[in-house]
């Protein structure tokens, strides 16, 4: 069953998809900044973002908060280490 409901999970999923899409397009725009692992992380991020968008309505608040923290930390670390 696919049930997409507007909530924090939808916003979080779109933020994640937007972040990894930017990571993917860095490879096209500025190839000297990208690494070979970026394609792998972008693919995993797109899959994870789609799962959050489609099945995120099942998350209780504390689990959703943990997902928010994981995404913020991973995007922060990845973009700061890339600079």
XYZ file of N, CA and C in Angstrom:
249
model
N 0.838 -1.169 0.000
C 0.000 0.000 0.000
C 0.891 1.242 0.000
N 0.595 2.159 -0.868
C 1.324 3.419 -0.918
C 0.408 4.508 -0.391
N 0.829 5.136 0.680
C 0.045 6.187 1.302
C 0.975 7.368 1.544
N 0.884 8.381 0.723
C 1.733 9.558 0.872
C 0.929 10.635 1.571
N 1.325 10.958 2.782
C 0.625 11.977 3.562
C 1.586 13.135 3.809
N 1.051 14.353 3.772
C 1.907 15.513 3.996
C 2.257 15.601 5.471
N 3.521 15.693 5.733
C 4.008 15.786 7.096
C 5.501 16.032 7.081
N 6.095 15.820 8.231
C 7.529 16.040 8.351
C 8.318 15.046 7.512
N 7.773 13.854 7.340
C 8.471 12.854 6.535
C 8.572 13.281 5.075
N 7.546 13.927 4.557
C 7.571 14.385 3.166
C 8.589 15.503 2.992
N 8.623 16.427 3.924
C 9.591 17.526 3.861
C 11.011 16.984 3.988
N 11.218 16.061 4.913
C 12.541 15.474 5.119
C 12.994 14.682 3.899
N 12.089 13.939 3.300
C 12.428 13.183 2.100
C 12.799 14.088 0.939
N 12.055 15.189 0.753
C 12.375 16.113 -0.330
C 13.688 16.850 -0.084
N 13.984 17.181 1.168
C 15.266 17.823 1.487
C 16.417 16.874 1.173
N 16.257 15.612 1.525
C 17.298 14.635 1.254
C 17.481 14.415 -0.244
N 16.373 14.297 -0.969
C 16.459 14.115 -2.422
C 17.107 15.337 -3.067
N 16.764 16.528 -2.596
C 17.375 17.747 -3.124
C 18.873 17.792 -2.820
N 19.263 17.390 -1.608
C 20.678 17.394 -1.233
C 21.519 16.442 -2.056
N 21.015 15.234 -2.275
C 21.806 14.279 -3.061
C 21.746 14.600 -4.550
N 20.693 15.277 -4.995
C 20.658 15.717 -6.389
C 21.703 16.797 -6.628
N 21.858 17.693 -5.672
C 22.915 18.704 -5.766
C 24.280 18.022 -5.774
N 24.438 17.000 -4.945
C 25.682 16.242 -4.924
C 25.956 15.586 -6.272
N 24.930 15.083 -6.908
C 25.098 14.459 -8.215
C 25.457 15.495 -9.281
N 24.815 16.658 -9.247
C 25.076 17.667 -10.269
C 26.408 18.390 -10.074
N 26.999 18.293 -8.903
C 28.352 18.833 -8.712
C 29.325 18.084 -9.616
N 29.064 16.805 -9.807
C 29.925 16.001 -10.686
C 29.864 16.482 -12.134
N 28.726 16.998 -12.552
C 28.577 17.479 -13.920
C 29.134 18.891 -14.069
N 28.827 19.761 -13.107
C 29.207 21.171 -13.211
C 30.683 21.384 -12.909
N 31.157 20.813 -11.796
C 32.563 20.979 -11.392
C 33.174 19.612 -11.105
N 33.631 18.924 -12.117
C 34.141 17.560 -11.923
C 35.369 17.476 -11.019
N 36.102 18.572 -10.896
C 37.301 18.519 -10.041
C 36.943 18.447 -8.560
N 35.716 18.824 -8.190
C 35.290 18.759 -6.792
C 34.705 17.411 -6.414
N 34.293 16.628 -7.378
C 33.592 15.383 -7.071
C 34.578 14.239 -6.858
N 34.077 13.261 -6.133
C 34.840 12.040 -5.907
C 34.099 10.884 -6.552
N 34.749 9.765 -6.665
C 34.112 8.598 -7.275
C 32.989 8.042 -6.404
N 33.065 8.246 -5.091
C 32.045 7.717 -4.186
C 30.746 8.512 -4.232
N 30.763 9.685 -4.845
C 29.578 10.542 -4.846
C 28.395 9.902 -5.568
N 28.647 9.153 -6.617
C 27.568 8.475 -7.325
C 26.911 7.439 -6.422
N 27.714 6.715 -5.668
C 27.191 5.710 -4.740
C 26.333 6.356 -3.658
N 26.833 7.433 -3.053
C 26.088 8.101 -1.996
C 24.833 8.781 -2.530
N 24.900 9.315 -3.739
C 23.719 9.940 -4.336
C 22.638 8.903 -4.616
N 23.026 7.740 -5.086
C 22.050 6.687 -5.349
C 21.403 6.195 -4.064
N 22.211 5.965 -3.037
C 21.654 5.542 -1.756
C 20.749 6.619 -1.154
N 21.139 7.868 -1.302
C 20.312 8.962 -0.787
C 18.987 9.078 -1.511
N 18.994 8.871 -2.826
C 17.733 8.905 -3.576
C 16.808 7.771 -3.156
N 17.355 6.589 -2.973
C 16.539 5.457 -2.516
C 15.988 5.727 -1.122
N 16.833 6.222 -0.229
C 16.424 6.510 1.143
C 15.377 7.622 1.184
N 15.540 8.654 0.360
C 14.566 9.741 0.309
C 13.217 9.269 -0.210
N 13.234 8.413 -1.228
C 11.968 7.876 -1.745
C 11.275 6.993 -0.716
N 12.031 6.226 0.032
C 11.438 5.410 1.093
C 10.816 6.299 2.160
N 11.488 7.397 2.529
C 10.912 8.316 3.510
C 9.638 8.973 2.993
N 9.616 9.309 1.721
C 8.429 9.954 1.166
C 7.255 8.973 1.124
N 7.502 7.757 0.686
C 6.411 6.803 0.493
C 5.969 6.149 1.797
N 6.922 5.715 2.621
C 6.570 4.973 3.830
C 6.810 5.750 5.118
N 7.055 7.032 5.036
C 7.344 7.815 6.225
C 6.157 8.051 7.126
N 4.945 7.850 6.631
C 3.768 8.070 7.454
C 3.677 7.059 8.581
N 4.444 5.988 8.513
C 4.433 4.968 9.560
C 5.335 5.319 10.745
N 6.160 6.327 10.589
C 7.133 6.644 11.639
C 6.463 7.323 12.821
N 6.813 6.882 14.024
C 6.359 7.607 15.203
C 7.309 8.790 15.430
N 6.954 9.746 16.280
C 7.745 10.985 16.383
C 9.207 10.795 16.770
N 9.509 9.889 17.683
C 10.903 9.740 18.108
C 11.741 9.104 16.993
N 11.158 8.192 16.223
C 11.884 7.603 15.107
C 12.082 8.621 13.988
N 11.094 9.463 13.759
C 11.235 10.514 12.762
C 12.312 11.516 13.181
N 12.369 11.829 14.476
C 13.412 12.735 14.975
C 14.793 12.127 14.788
N 14.926 10.833 14.994
C 16.232 10.193 14.778
C 16.618 10.226 13.306
N 15.657 10.084 12.405
C 15.948 10.175 10.986
C 16.372 11.593 10.603
N 15.742 12.592 11.194
C 16.133 13.987 10.957
C 17.579 14.211 11.381
N 17.942 13.723 12.558
C 19.309 13.895 13.037
C 20.323 13.166 12.160
N 19.995 11.968 11.728
C 20.910 11.213 10.876
C 21.148 11.936 9.547
N 20.079 12.446 8.948
C 20.219 13.130 7.659
C 20.989 14.432 7.807
N 20.708 15.207 8.836
C 21.422 16.472 9.046
C 22.910 16.216 9.269
N 23.226 15.251 10.092
C 24.629 14.958 10.385
C 25.351 14.437 9.148
N 24.715 13.534 8.412
C 25.404 12.963 7.246
C 25.593 13.997 6.133
N 24.597 14.842 5.872
C 24.768 15.876 4.853
C 25.799 16.917 5.287
N 25.791 17.268 6.568
C 26.762 18.240 7.076
C 28.181 17.709 6.954
N 28.385 16.466 7.363
C 29.730 15.889 7.294
C 30.180 15.744 5.848
N 29.290 15.302 4.998
C 29.696 15.082 3.612
C 30.051 16.391 2.911
N 29.246 17.427 3.108
C 29.519 18.692 2.413
C 30.690 19.450 3.040
N 30.947 19.280 4.341
C 32.103 19.954 4.931
C 33.405 19.240 4.582
N 33.378 17.936 4.467
C 34.592 17.220 4.088
C 34.915 17.395 2.629
N 33.907 17.725 1.825
C 34.144 17.916 0.397
C 34.806 19.254 0.108
N 34.605 20.227 0.964
C 35.218 21.542 0.748
C 36.648 21.469 1.145
